[in-house]
C-alpha cells in the first residue's frame, strides 16, 4: 500500500464531536469517518506541485498558499487524531489543518495560479522534467497531465470548502 496525502473538508462541529468522542472513549477512538465526498487523495502530487511552483518562479504569496494547501498548519488542535490505536496517520507525520478563514484565503490564492502556464517552465522532455521536480518513476497519462489533474482537484476541493466555510484536515496515509 502506497502512502499518499489525504485531505478532508470538516465542519468545526464535527471536529469538536470527534475531540469529545476521543476524550470520553476508553480507547481514545475519535470516531473519525468523514464522508467520502469530502475526502481528497492527492497521491504523491503535493511535493511535485510545490516544486513546479519553485521552478517556474511562482510569486511567494502563491507558492506559500500552495504550501499551506498541502502542508496545513498546526494551529488546529488535532492531537486526538494522532493517538494510537486510532491514529489517522500511522505512516506519516502528525495531522495538520487549516481553519475556515485560512481555507478561504488559500482558496482565493489557488484560484489565481495558472498551472498550465507554470507547467510550460518544465523541460519539454518528460524525463528531464521529472528529474527536475523530483518525480521518481512514471505516472499514468504523463507528468504534466498528472500534475494538472491533481492541482485542479486541489483547487476545486479548497473552493468547495471555502464556500461551505469548512476546515481542512491533512494527513499522510
Short mmCIF file of C-alpha atoms in Angstrom, two decimals:
data_model
loop_
_atom_site.label_atom_id
_atom_site.label_comp_id
_atom_site.label_asym_id
_atom_site.label_seq_id
_atom_site.Cartn_x
_atom_site.Cartn_y
_atom_site.Cartn_z
CA UNK A 1 0.00 0.00 0.00
CA UNK A 2 1.38 3.40 -1.00
CA UNK A 3 1.42 6.30 1.46
CA UNK A 4 -0.48 9.22 -0.05
CA UNK A 5 -1.71 12.59 1.14
CA UNK A 6 -5.30 12.78 2.27
CA UNK A 7 -7.41 15.89 2.86
CA UNK A 8 -10.84 16.14 4.48
CA UNK A 9 -13.29 19.05 4.50
CA UNK A 10 -14.71 19.20 8.01
CA UNK A 11 -17.13 21.47 9.88
CA UNK A 12 -15.85 22.75 13.23
CA UNK A 13 -18.72 20.90 14.90
CA UNK A 14 -17.51 17.59 13.52
CA UNK A 15 -14.01 18.22 14.87
CA UNK A 16 -15.49 19.10 18.26
CA UNK A 17 -17.58 15.89 18.25
CA UNK A 18 -14.51 13.80 17.33
CA UNK A 19 -12.46 15.53 20.03
CA UNK A 20 -15.20 14.80 22.59
CA UNK A 21 -15.54 11.17 21.45
CA UNK A 22 -11.79 10.65 21.83
CA UNK A 23 -11.85 12.20 25.30
CA UNK A 24 -14.70 10.00 26.54
CA UNK A 25 -13.86 6.75 24.74
CA UNK A 26 -11.96 4.20 26.85
CA UNK A 27 -9.52 3.64 23.98
CA UNK A 28 -9.42 7.21 22.61
CA UNK A 29 -11.50 6.46 19.50
CA UNK A 30 -12.45 9.82 17.93
CA UNK A 31 -14.95 8.13 15.59
CA UNK A 32 -13.21 9.87 12.68
CA UNK A 33 -15.03 8.96 9.48
CA UNK A 34 -15.55 11.95 7.20
CA UNK A 35 -17.86 11.36 4.23
CA UNK A 36 -16.09 10.11 1.10
CA UNK A 37 -17.24 13.13 -0.94
CA UNK A 38 -15.36 15.39 1.50
CA UNK A 39 -12.06 13.49 1.25
CA UNK A 40 -9.40 14.03 -1.41
CA UNK A 41 -6.49 11.69 -2.11
CA UNK A 42 -3.67 13.79 -3.58
CA UNK A 43 -1.45 10.77 -4.13
CA UNK A 44 2.22 11.90 -4.22
CA UNK A 45 1.45 15.15 -6.02
CA UNK A 46 1.98 17.72 -3.21
CA UNK A 47 5.79 17.85 -3.31
CA UNK A 48 5.79 17.85 -7.11
CA UNK A 49 3.28 20.69 -7.31
CA UNK A 50 5.30 22.79 -4.90
CA UNK A 51 8.48 22.04 -6.84
CA UNK A 52 6.83 23.13 -10.12
CA UNK A 53 5.90 26.39 -8.42
CA UNK A 54 9.50 26.89 -7.29
CA UNK A 55 10.99 26.03 -10.69
CA UNK A 56 8.52 28.27 -12.53
CA UNK A 57 9.21 31.22 -10.23
CA UNK A 58 5.71 31.39 -8.77
CA UNK A 59 5.25 34.53 -6.66
CA UNK A 60 5.96 33.86 -2.97
CA UNK A 61 2.39 34.60 -1.85
CA UNK A 62 1.05 31.96 -4.26
CA UNK A 63 3.82 29.48 -3.50
CA UNK A 64 3.07 29.91 0.19
CA UNK A 65 -0.62 29.25 -0.49
CA UNK A 66 0.28 26.06 -2.36
CA UNK A 67 2.47 25.01 0.57
CA UNK A 68 -0.29 25.74 3.09
CA UNK A 69 -2.84 23.91 0.94
CA UNK A 70 -0.70 20.76 1.03
CA UNK A 71 1.14 21.12 4.37
CA UNK A 72 -1.61 22.60 6.53
CA UNK A 73 -0.86 24.38 9.77
CA UNK A 74 -0.54 23.34 13.39
CA UNK A 75 -2.98 25.90 14.84
CA UNK A 76 -5.92 23.47 14.98
CA UNK A 77 -5.95 21.07 17.95
CA UNK A 78 -5.74 17.72 16.14
CA UNK A 79 -3.77 15.71 18.69
CA UNK A 80 -6.74 13.44 19.25
CA UNK A 81 -6.35 12.22 15.65
CA UNK A 82 -2.77 11.14 16.31
CA UNK A 83 -3.37 8.83 19.28
CA UNK A 84 -2.87 5.09 18.81
CA UNK A 85 -4.59 2.80 18.17
CA UNK A 86 -6.86 5.15 16.21
CA UNK A 87 -4.24 7.49 14.70
CA UNK A 88 -5.32 8.50 11.20
CA UNK A 89 -1.72 8.99 10.02
CA UNK A 90 0.08 5.82 11.08
CA UNK A 91 2.65 6.15 8.26
CA UNK A 92 3.20 9.89 8.21
CA UNK A 93 3.57 12.95 10.37
CA UNK A 94 1.06 14.50 12.71
CA UNK A 95 -2.22 15.53 11.07
CA UNK A 96 -2.41 19.25 10.33
CA UNK A 97 -5.22 21.52 9.27
CA UNK A 98 -6.48 24.92 8.25
CA UNK A 99 -9.42 26.68 9.84
CA UNK A 100 -12.23 28.12 7.71
CA UNK A 101 -10.64 31.57 7.38
CA UNK A 102 -7.30 30.05 6.33
CA UNK A 103 -9.13 27.81 3.85
CA UNK A 104 -10.88 30.83 2.34
CA UNK A 105 -7.58 32.69 1.85
CA UNK A 106 -5.83 29.64 0.36
CA UNK A 107 -8.78 29.06 -1.96
CA UNK A 108 -8.58 32.59 -3.36
CA UNK A 109 -4.83 32.32 -3.94
CA UNK A 110 -5.03 28.85 -5.53
CA UNK A 111 -7.66 30.26 -7.88
CA UNK A 112 -5.09 32.80 -9.10
CA UNK A 113 -2.49 30.20 -10.06
CA UNK A 114 -2.32 29.34 -13.76
CA UNK A 115 -0.92 25.82 -13.57
CA UNK A 116 -0.80 25.25 -17.37
CA UNK A 117 1.49 28.28 -17.65
CA UNK A 118 3.67 27.03 -14.77
CA UNK A 119 3.99 23.65 -16.46
CA UNK A 120 5.50 25.32 -19.53
CA UNK A 121 8.53 26.19 -17.37
CA UNK A 122 9.42 22.49 -17.21
CA UNK A 123 11.76 20.98 -19.79
CA UNK A 124 9.95 19.59 -22.84
CA UNK A 125 11.48 16.15 -22.30
CA UNK A 126 9.33 14.21 -19.82
CA UNK A 127 12.34 12.54 -18.20
CA UNK A 128 14.17 15.83 -17.76
CA UNK A 129 11.04 17.45 -16.31
CA UNK A 130 10.54 14.57 -13.88
CA UNK A 131 14.17 14.73 -12.79
CA UNK A 132 14.00 18.49 -12.25
CA UNK A 133 11.00 18.28 -9.90
CA UNK A 134 11.98 15.05 -8.16
CA UNK A 135 9.48 12.64 -9.70
CA UNK A 136 10.68 9.06 -9.39
CA UNK A 137 9.13 6.53 -11.75
CA UNK A 138 6.37 7.26 -14.19
CA UNK A 139 2.79 8.39 -13.76
CA UNK A 140 -0.14 7.26 -15.84
CA UNK A 141 -1.04 9.71 -18.60
CA UNK A 142 2.17 11.72 -18.39
CA UNK A 143 3.68 14.03 -15.81
CA UNK A 144 2.01 17.27 -16.93
CA UNK A 145 -1.44 15.70 -17.09
CA UNK A 146 -0.90 14.13 -13.65
CA UNK A 147 0.13 17.47 -12.13
CA UNK A 148 -2.67 19.42 -13.78
CA UNK A 149 -5.28 16.86 -12.69
CA UNK A 150 -4.11 16.93 -9.08
CA UNK A 151 -3.76 20.71 -8.96
CA UNK A 152 -7.28 21.17 -10.37
CA UNK A 153 -8.64 18.69 -7.83
CA UNK A 154 -6.87 20.57 -5.01
CA UNK A 155 -8.16 23.94 -6.21
CA UNK A 156 -11.73 22.65 -6.54
CA UNK A 157 -11.53 20.96 -3.13
CA UNK A 158 -10.48 24.21 -1.43
CA UNK A 159 -13.04 26.27 -3.34
CA UNK A 160 -15.83 24.00 -2.16
CA UNK A 161 -14.50 24.02 1.42
CA UNK A 162 -14.32 27.83 1.37
CA UNK A 163 -17.85 28.18 0.00
CA UNK A 164 -19.14 25.87 2.75
CA UNK A 165 -17.00 27.54 5.49
CA UNK A 166 -15.25 24.27 6.35
CA UNK A 167 -11.89 23.43 7.89
CA UNK A 168 -9.45 21.20 6.02
CA UNK A 169 -7.56 18.43 7.81
CA UNK A 170 -4.47 16.91 6.11
CA UNK A 171 -2.57 13.70 6.81
CA UNK A 172 -0.47 11.05 5.08
CA UNK A 173 -1.90 7.54 4.99
#
